[in-house]
Amino acid sequence: MSEEAMILHGSPTLAGLKTGSLFRYAYGSVDEMRASLRHWNRIFLNKGLRVIPLTFHNNKALLYLFRPARLKKDLCNDTACRILSERGYCTKSPHRCIRCLMQRLNECDEFPHEIGLFLGYPAEDVCAFMEHRECDLKCIGCWKVYGDEAAAQKTFAKYRKCSEIYRRCWKNGTSIERLAVSQQTENRKGENI
């Protein structure tokens, strides 16, 4: 698995600013991919991070880099629980929610919009997108914003700045292991995921 792809698509998650990130990974063999995932999960274990494959198609996997403790907290939001419950998710367990997301990704013709909840997008914006699509849209950045535009713009700016800094540091030789921020209290809270 490419460190470059992880830096390019996952810097805010590595930095502890964001719950999760998605990116594609082209693999030669399933064994190669599994070995790569084991390697990264060993490195990330003490950082409060995990990386798992959500889908496989034509030797490409959609990988989910995430912070289990943050995901658990995000999915406890009342709006998030309602959205997920309405779509058949078992909201008592983030692990089960991830399994259900995997199933929906493989069965649905279009990308399940609730995936924003797994990436740390505000539940209110995810809900508004699902209900209104383009109506009442205030701005677009990492997600479509229907609620607090000023807060979203600040978050988008933080993500951009983080990604720029991480790319520069990585190109200058800083390892991804050093760039991944340790959030061990989150790791302990999110162990059961």
mmCIF file of C-alpha atoms in Angstrom:
data_model
loop_
_atom_site.group_PDB
_atom_site.id
_atom_site.type_symbol
_atom_site.label_atom_id
_atom_site.label_comp_id
_atom_site.label_asym_id
_atom_site.label_seq_id
_atom_site.Cartn_x
_atom_site.Cartn_y
_atom_site.Cartn_z
ATOM 1 C CA MET A 1 0.000 0.000 0.000
ATOM 2 C CA SER A 2 1.376 3.318 -1.021
ATOM 3 C CA GLU A 3 2.435 5.721 1.719
ATOM 4 C CA GLU A 4 1.925 8.464 -0.827
ATOM 5 C CA ALA A 5 -1.769 7.571 -1.260
ATOM 6 C CA MET A 6 -2.237 7.508 2.500
ATOM 7 C CA ILE A 7 -0.609 10.939 2.845
ATOM 8 C CA LEU A 8 -2.482 12.340 -0.146
ATOM 9 C CA HIS A 9 -5.924 11.154 0.959
ATOM 10 C CA GLY A 10 -5.605 10.596 4.696
ATOM 11 C CA SER A 11 -3.494 13.369 6.226
ATOM 12 C CA PRO A 12 -6.313 14.920 8.303
ATOM 13 C CA THR A 13 -7.138 11.468 9.700
ATOM 14 C CA LEU A 14 -3.471 10.710 10.398
ATOM 15 C CA ALA A 15 -3.224 14.070 12.180
ATOM 16 C CA GLY A 16 -6.257 13.352 14.357
ATOM 17 C CA LEU A 17 -8.380 16.106 12.792
ATOM 18 C CA LYS A 18 -10.831 13.815 11.010
ATOM 19 C CA THR A 19 -12.581 10.543 11.838
ATOM 20 C CA GLY A 20 -11.865 8.718 8.605
ATOM 21 C CA SER A 21 -10.633 8.847 5.019
ATOM 22 C CA LEU A 22 -11.189 6.713 1.925
ATOM 23 C CA PHE A 23 -8.782 5.878 -0.859
ATOM 24 C CA ARG A 24 -8.295 3.254 -3.548
ATOM 25 C CA TYR A 25 -5.490 0.725 -3.411
ATOM 26 C CA ALA A 26 -4.478 -1.338 -6.439
ATOM 27 C CA TYR A 27 -3.036 -4.671 -5.332
ATOM 28 C CA GLY A 28 -1.291 -7.475 -7.163
ATOM 29 C CA SER A 29 -2.595 -10.324 -5.025
ATOM 30 C CA VAL A 30 -4.890 -10.749 -2.056
ATOM 31 C CA ASP A 31 -1.941 -12.051 -0.014
ATOM 32 C CA GLU A 32 0.031 -8.902 -0.834
ATOM 33 C CA MET A 33 -2.867 -6.709 0.237
ATOM 34 C CA ARG A 34 -3.415 -8.615 3.488
ATOM 35 C CA ALA A 35 0.284 -8.390 4.336
ATOM 36 C CA SER A 36 0.232 -4.659 3.659
ATOM 37 C CA LEU A 37 -2.844 -4.149 5.851
ATOM 38 C CA ARG A 38 -1.287 -6.169 8.691
ATOM 39 C CA HIS A 39 1.882 -4.060 8.398
ATOM 40 C CA TRP A 40 -0.003 -0.760 8.586
ATOM 41 C CA ASN A 41 -2.308 -1.868 11.361
ATOM 42 C CA ARG A 42 0.714 -2.899 13.474
ATOM 43 C CA ILE A 43 2.207 0.573 12.940
ATOM 44 C CA PHE A 44 -1.098 2.314 13.633
ATOM 45 C CA LEU A 45 -2.149 0.221 16.648
ATOM 46 C CA ASN A 46 -0.619 2.578 19.235
ATOM 47 C CA LYS A 47 -1.745 5.642 17.293
ATOM 48 C CA GLY A 48 -5.485 4.960 17.623
ATOM 49 C CA LEU A 49 -5.810 4.272 13.873
ATOM 50 C CA ARG A 50 -6.965 1.349 11.746
ATOM 51 C CA VAL A 51 -7.080 0.676 8.031
ATOM 52 C CA ILE A 52 -9.495 -1.862 6.546
ATOM 53 C CA PRO A 53 -10.776 -2.727 3.076
ATOM 54 C CA LEU A 54 -14.440 -1.879 2.465
ATOM 55 C CA THR A 55 -14.787 -3.211 -1.093
ATOM 56 C CA PHE A 56 -12.829 -5.160 -3.701
ATOM 57 C CA HIS A 57 -13.239 -4.850 -7.442
ATOM 58 C CA ASN A 58 -10.831 -5.648 -10.311
ATOM 59 C CA ASN A 59 -7.790 -5.901 -8.020
ATOM 60 C CA LYS A 60 -8.617 -2.582 -6.377
ATOM 61 C CA ALA A 61 -9.728 -2.139 -2.807
ATOM 62 C CA LEU A 62 -11.504 0.831 -1.300
ATOM 63 C CA LEU A 63 -9.617 1.346 1.953
ATOM 64 C CA TYR A 64 -10.951 3.040 5.042
ATOM 65 C CA LEU A 65 -8.375 4.693 7.313
ATOM 66 C CA PHE A 66 -10.111 5.663 10.536
ATOM 67 C CA ARG A 67 -9.942 6.390 14.242
ATOM 68 C CA PRO A 68 -12.216 3.835 15.959
ATOM 69 C CA ALA A 69 -12.807 5.919 19.092
ATOM 70 C CA ARG A 70 -13.837 8.967 17.072
ATOM 71 C CA LEU A 71 -16.112 6.833 14.910
ATOM 72 C CA LYS A 72 -17.790 5.437 18.010
ATOM 73 C CA LYS A 73 -18.389 8.979 19.282
ATOM 74 C CA ASP A 74 -19.623 10.239 15.873
ATOM 75 C CA LEU A 75 -22.097 7.386 15.495
ATOM 76 C CA CYS A 76 -23.622 8.153 18.935
ATOM 77 C CA ASN A 77 -24.985 11.446 17.592
ATOM 78 C CA ASP A 78 -28.815 11.334 17.596
ATOM 79 C CA THR A 79 -29.073 12.369 13.937
ATOM 80 C CA ALA A 80 -26.436 9.828 12.912
ATOM 81 C CA CYS A 81 -28.254 7.071 14.834
ATOM 82 C CA ARG A 82 -31.538 7.950 13.146
ATOM 83 C CA ILE A 83 -29.984 8.010 9.656
ATOM 84 C CA LEU A 84 -28.281 4.658 10.202
ATOM 85 C CA SER A 85 -31.281 3.002 11.881
ATOM 86 C CA GLU A 86 -33.527 4.018 8.985
ATOM 87 C CA ARG A 87 -31.124 2.212 6.639
ATOM 88 C CA GLY A 88 -30.958 -1.004 8.652
ATOM 89 C CA TYR A 89 -27.723 -0.432 10.575
ATOM 90 C CA CYS A 90 -27.315 -1.821 14.084
ATOM 91 C CA THR A 91 -26.278 1.379 15.829
ATOM 92 C CA LYS A 92 -25.209 -0.342 19.057
ATOM 93 C CA SER A 93 -21.842 -1.303 17.584
ATOM 94 C CA PRO A 94 -19.526 0.700 15.302
ATOM 95 C CA HIS A 95 -18.053 -2.620 14.151
ATOM 96 C CA ARG A 96 -21.486 -3.781 12.988
ATOM 97 C CA CYS A 97 -22.078 -0.404 11.353
ATOM 98 C CA ILE A 98 -18.879 -0.839 9.341
ATOM 99 C CA ARG A 99 -19.972 -4.335 8.301
ATOM 100 C CA CYS A 100 -23.343 -2.993 7.190
ATOM 101 C CA LEU A 101 -21.622 -0.180 5.270
ATOM 102 C CA MET A 102 -19.478 -2.778 3.492
ATOM 103 C CA GLN A 103 -22.583 -4.716 2.537
ATOM 104 C CA ARG A 104 -24.353 -1.583 1.276
ATOM 105 C CA LEU A 105 -21.287 -0.538 -0.749
ATOM 106 C CA ASN A 106 -21.329 -3.929 -2.459
ATOM 107 C CA GLU A 107 -25.089 -4.076 -3.036
ATOM 108 C CA CYS A 108 -26.099 -0.487 -3.898
ATOM 109 C CA ASP A 109 -25.888 0.939 -7.386
ATOM 110 C CA GLU A 110 -24.960 4.353 -6.019
ATOM 111 C CA PHE A 111 -22.576 5.218 -3.212
ATOM 112 C CA PRO A 112 -24.516 5.075 0.097
ATOM 113 C CA HIS A 113 -24.702 8.692 1.248
ATOM 114 C CA GLU A 114 -24.517 7.776 4.916
ATOM 115 C CA ILE A 115 -20.831 7.090 4.333
ATOM 116 C CA GLY A 116 -20.249 10.731 5.292
ATOM 117 C CA LEU A 117 -20.993 9.748 8.886
ATOM 118 C CA PHE A 118 -18.019 7.357 8.779
ATOM 119 C CA LEU A 119 -15.752 10.137 7.514
ATOM 120 C CA GLY A 120 -16.571 12.646 10.240
ATOM 121 C CA TYR A 121 -18.902 14.887 8.257
ATOM 122 C CA PRO A 122 -21.515 16.681 10.371
ATOM 123 C CA ALA A 123 -24.573 14.442 10.728
ATOM 124 C CA GLU A 124 -26.856 17.403 10.022
ATOM 125 C CA ASP A 125 -25.155 17.983 6.655
ATOM 126 C CA VAL A 126 -25.313 14.276 5.763
ATOM 127 C CA CYS A 127 -29.014 14.246 6.621
ATOM 128 C CA ALA A 128 -29.727 17.453 4.665
ATOM 129 C CA PHE A 129 -27.871 16.096 1.611
ATOM 130 C CA MET A 130 -29.894 12.902 1.709
ATOM 131 C CA GLU A 131 -33.152 14.840 1.958
ATOM 132 C CA HIS A 132 -32.486 17.876 -0.262
ATOM 133 C CA ARG A 133 -29.505 17.062 -2.507
ATOM 134 C CA GLU A 134 -28.863 20.459 -4.108
ATOM 135 C CA CYS A 135 -31.588 22.588 -2.470
ATOM 136 C CA ASP A 136 -30.501 24.933 0.318
ATOM 137 C CA LEU A 137 -26.830 24.122 -0.275
ATOM 138 C CA LYS A 138 -24.562 26.787 1.260
ATOM 139 C CA CYS A 139 -21.135 25.658 0.007
ATOM 140 C CA ILE A 140 -19.109 22.676 -1.144
ATOM 141 C CA GLY A 141 -15.748 21.589 0.226
ATOM 142 C CA CYS A 142 -14.897 18.128 1.528
ATOM 143 C CA TRP A 143 -18.649 17.658 1.805
ATOM 144 C CA LYS A 144 -21.781 19.597 0.872
ATOM 145 C CA VAL A 145 -22.668 22.059 3.609
ATOM 146 C CA TYR A 146 -26.242 22.868 4.557
ATOM 147 C CA GLY A 147 -25.678 23.939 8.175
ATOM 148 C CA ASP A 148 -22.883 25.996 9.713
ATOM 149 C CA GLU A 149 -20.997 27.330 6.683
ATOM 150 C CA ALA A 150 -18.428 29.314 8.696
ATOM 151 C CA ALA A 151 -17.458 26.277 10.798
ATOM 152 C CA ALA A 152 -17.265 24.097 7.690
ATOM 153 C CA GLN A 153 -15.020 26.600 5.882
ATOM 154 C CA LYS A 154 -12.652 26.631 8.892
ATOM 155 C CA THR A 155 -12.588 22.837 8.881
ATOM 156 C CA PHE A 156 -11.906 22.719 5.126
ATOM 157 C CA ALA A 157 -9.021 25.186 5.586
ATOM 158 C CA LYS A 158 -7.568 23.056 8.427
ATOM 159 C CA TYR A 159 -7.761 19.932 6.267
ATOM 160 C CA ARG A 160 -6.065 21.685 3.317
ATOM 161 C CA LYS A 161 -3.293 23.099 5.509
ATOM 162 C CA CYS A 162 -2.750 19.743 7.199
ATOM 163 C CA SER A 163 -2.538 17.965 3.833
ATOM 164 C CA GLU A 164 -0.024 20.515 2.520
ATOM 165 C CA ILE A 165 2.167 20.203 5.618
ATOM 166 C CA TYR A 166 2.010 16.402 5.654
ATOM 167 C CA ARG A 167 2.874 16.144 1.939
ATOM 168 C CA ARG A 168 5.828 18.483 2.406
ATOM 169 C CA CYS A 169 7.077 16.655 5.513
ATOM 170 C CA TRP A 170 6.695 13.253 3.871
ATOM 171 C CA LYS A 171 8.543 14.407 0.727
ATOM 172 C CA ASN A 172 11.322 15.684 2.999
ATOM 173 C CA GLY A 173 11.722 12.253 4.562
ATOM 174 C CA THR A 174 9.452 12.217 7.621
ATOM 175 C CA SER A 175 7.993 8.741 7.980
ATOM 176 C CA ILE A 176 4.267 8.158 8.011
ATOM 177 C CA GLU A 177 4.729 6.520 11.405
ATOM 178 C CA ARG A 178 6.027 9.833 12.788
ATOM 179 C CA LEU A 179 3.292 11.802 11.020
ATOM 180 C CA ALA A 180 0.484 9.676 12.467
ATOM 181 C CA VAL A 181 -0.557 11.424 15.665
ATOM 182 C CA SER A 182 -0.954 9.178 18.670
ATOM 183 C CA GLN A 183 -4.305 9.367 20.372
ATOM 184 C CA GLN A 184 -3.924 6.520 22.813
ATOM 185 C CA THR A 185 -6.835 7.544 25.005
ATOM 186 C CA GLU A 186 -8.998 7.199 21.897
ATOM 187 C CA ASN A 187 -7.378 3.843 21.162
ATOM 188 C CA ARG A 188 -8.313 2.478 24.586
ATOM 189 C CA LYS A 189 -11.873 3.756 24.287
ATOM 190 C CA GLY A 190 -12.237 2.299 20.783
ATOM 191 C CA GLU A 191 -10.618 -1.112 21.416
ATOM 192 C CA ASN A 192 -13.758 -3.107 20.784
ATOM 193 C CA ILE A 193 -14.146 -1.929 17.213
#
